[in-house]
Amino acid sequence: MSAEIICVGTELLLGDILNSNAKFLAQQLAQLGIPHYYQTVVGDNPERIKQVIEIAASRVQILIFTGGLGPTPDDLTCETIADFFGVPLVENAAIIEDISEKFTQRGRVMSPSNRKQALIPQGAEILPNPTGTAPGIIWQPRPGLTILTFPGVPSEMHRMWSETAVPFLKSQGWGKEIIYSRSLKFWGIGESILAEKVSAYLNLPNPTVAPYAGNGEVRLRISAKASDSTASADLISPIEKQLREIGGLDCYGADDDTLASVVGDLLRSSGETLSVAESCTGGGLGQMLTEISGSSDYFLGGVISYDNSVKVGLLGVNPEDLDKFGAVSATVAEQMAVGVKGRLFTTWGLSITGIAGPTGGNVAKPVGLVYIGLAGSGDEVKSYECRFGAMWHRSFIRYMSACQALDNLRRSLLKR
């Protein structure tokens, strides 16, 4: 038993709207333990919608449509589905009454075009829309095939799914098992290298393990199918423990953890504090830290020392070293970290200076060259050279620099 998600709307194909509905439905199907192997996006074109139905109905038992249920001429989902299966559309009086009442509650008069939303395939049941004017349908046009339709408005679709679709699917015997996933997060290791290290786990039947990468980090998704979340977690737990051991320090957390939240937890637990000095990131590191609620427990503040005069005047960087080594250098990064730590009286000082591009680089110091400084207890100070490469966009180099700085601090906190 499997499902297919079909999202209808030319605006999705053009990229005008982010397809968050597919993500929501995929997560919900997993929670019900209903596999789905295909997602389709199709424009507002009857013939192409029919082609999609023909293919999908030949390989799955549940078709879930979103979009195309409005009152305008390009809202074609219901009539196209009905036409494909050779069934007439019939006007449903209950839908007319519901739409009229909603317009009255808003102090408006129902437009004649809204009557179109009351046309549903003969034999279909209404999937009520408590908030909007576009109801969906629950229909079994032939044995072994169920169709559910939802409007494209996410807030309406979410409520219709939870209040009507889920109880219906469970009443049909689906949803007896759930698919529960946990994602381990890694920083400082490439996807291919990590995949090689955990290769013995990538062909497990249940739970399954799959690697994927994005935004500089790698994740291992562990998914288990069982009767409930507790049983799934029991299946995942020993595999997670083994993968964490293999990953070592490269594994920094799981699920909703971020480098900033993990660093924050480590600082809070040790009663230590942090300040930052930023040049090329322009406050991005401080933003990551302050996105965490309660970060004032350990993060005192920072200095955006974009100009060299600020590096000298506020952070105490030696002007002779600036002339000799340049602002983008290990020496300056270290002095920035020491300077901000001393200025704000914190346990740790963390600094970033680099060339984010697209201009400013040369052969000796190319775009993507970044130095991170870290000043700890006593006179301890370190610097780290990073070469992110000129092929990346400026914003990505800045993002990677901030993340790498946090990871350097995380590893230092754990290695003590």
PDB file of C-alpha atoms in Angstrom, residues 5 19-31 39 66 150 154-162 166:
ATOM      1  CA  ILE A   5       1.441  13.265  -3.813  1.00  0.00           C
ATOM      2  CA  ASN A  19       5.895  23.761  -2.483  1.00  0.00           C
ATOM      3  CA  SER A  20       5.598  23.357   1.281  1.00  0.00           C
ATOM      4  CA  ASN A  21       2.494  21.164   0.891  1.00  0.00           C
ATOM      5  CA  ALA A  22       4.522  18.260  -0.477  1.00  0.00           C
ATOM      6  CA  LYS A  23       6.907  18.429   2.477  1.00  0.00           C
ATOM      7  CA  PHE A  24       4.031  18.483   4.976  1.00  0.00           C
ATOM      8  CA  LEU A  25       2.208  15.561   3.356  1.00  0.00           C
ATOM      9  CA  ALA A  26       5.394  13.497   3.077  1.00  0.00           C
ATOM     10  CA  GLN A  27       6.034  13.915   6.787  1.00  0.00           C
ATOM     11  CA  GLN A  28       2.431  13.082   7.622  1.00  0.00           C
ATOM     12  CA  LEU A  29       2.434   9.938   5.489  1.00  0.00           C
ATOM     13  CA  ALA A  30       5.580   8.798   7.281  1.00  0.00           C
ATOM     14  CA  GLN A  31       3.876   9.277  10.632  1.00  0.00           C
ATOM     15  CA  GLN A  39       5.789  13.201  -5.928  1.00  0.00           C
ATOM     16  CA  THR A  66      -3.329  19.664  -3.541  1.00  0.00           C
ATOM     17  CA  PHE A 150      -7.086  19.457  -0.807  1.00  0.00           C
ATOM     18  CA  PRO A 154      -1.347  25.297   3.467  1.00  0.00           C
ATOM     19  CA  SER A 155      -3.280  26.360   6.582  1.00  0.00           C
ATOM     20  CA  GLU A 156      -6.540  25.017   5.141  1.00  0.00           C
ATOM     21  CA  MET A 157      -4.944  21.809   3.927  1.00  0.00           C
ATOM     22  CA  HIS A 158      -3.239  21.106   7.272  1.00  0.00           C
ATOM     23  CA  ARG A 159      -6.486  21.286   9.212  1.00  0.00           C
ATOM     24  CA  MET A 160      -8.427  19.230   6.661  1.00  0.00           C
ATOM     25  CA  TRP A 161      -5.724  16.585   6.771  1.00  0.00           C
ATOM     26  CA  SER A 162      -5.668  16.242  10.558  1.00  0.00           C
ATOM     27  CA  VAL A 166      -6.193  11.018   8.992  1.00  0.00           C
TER      28      VAL A 166
END
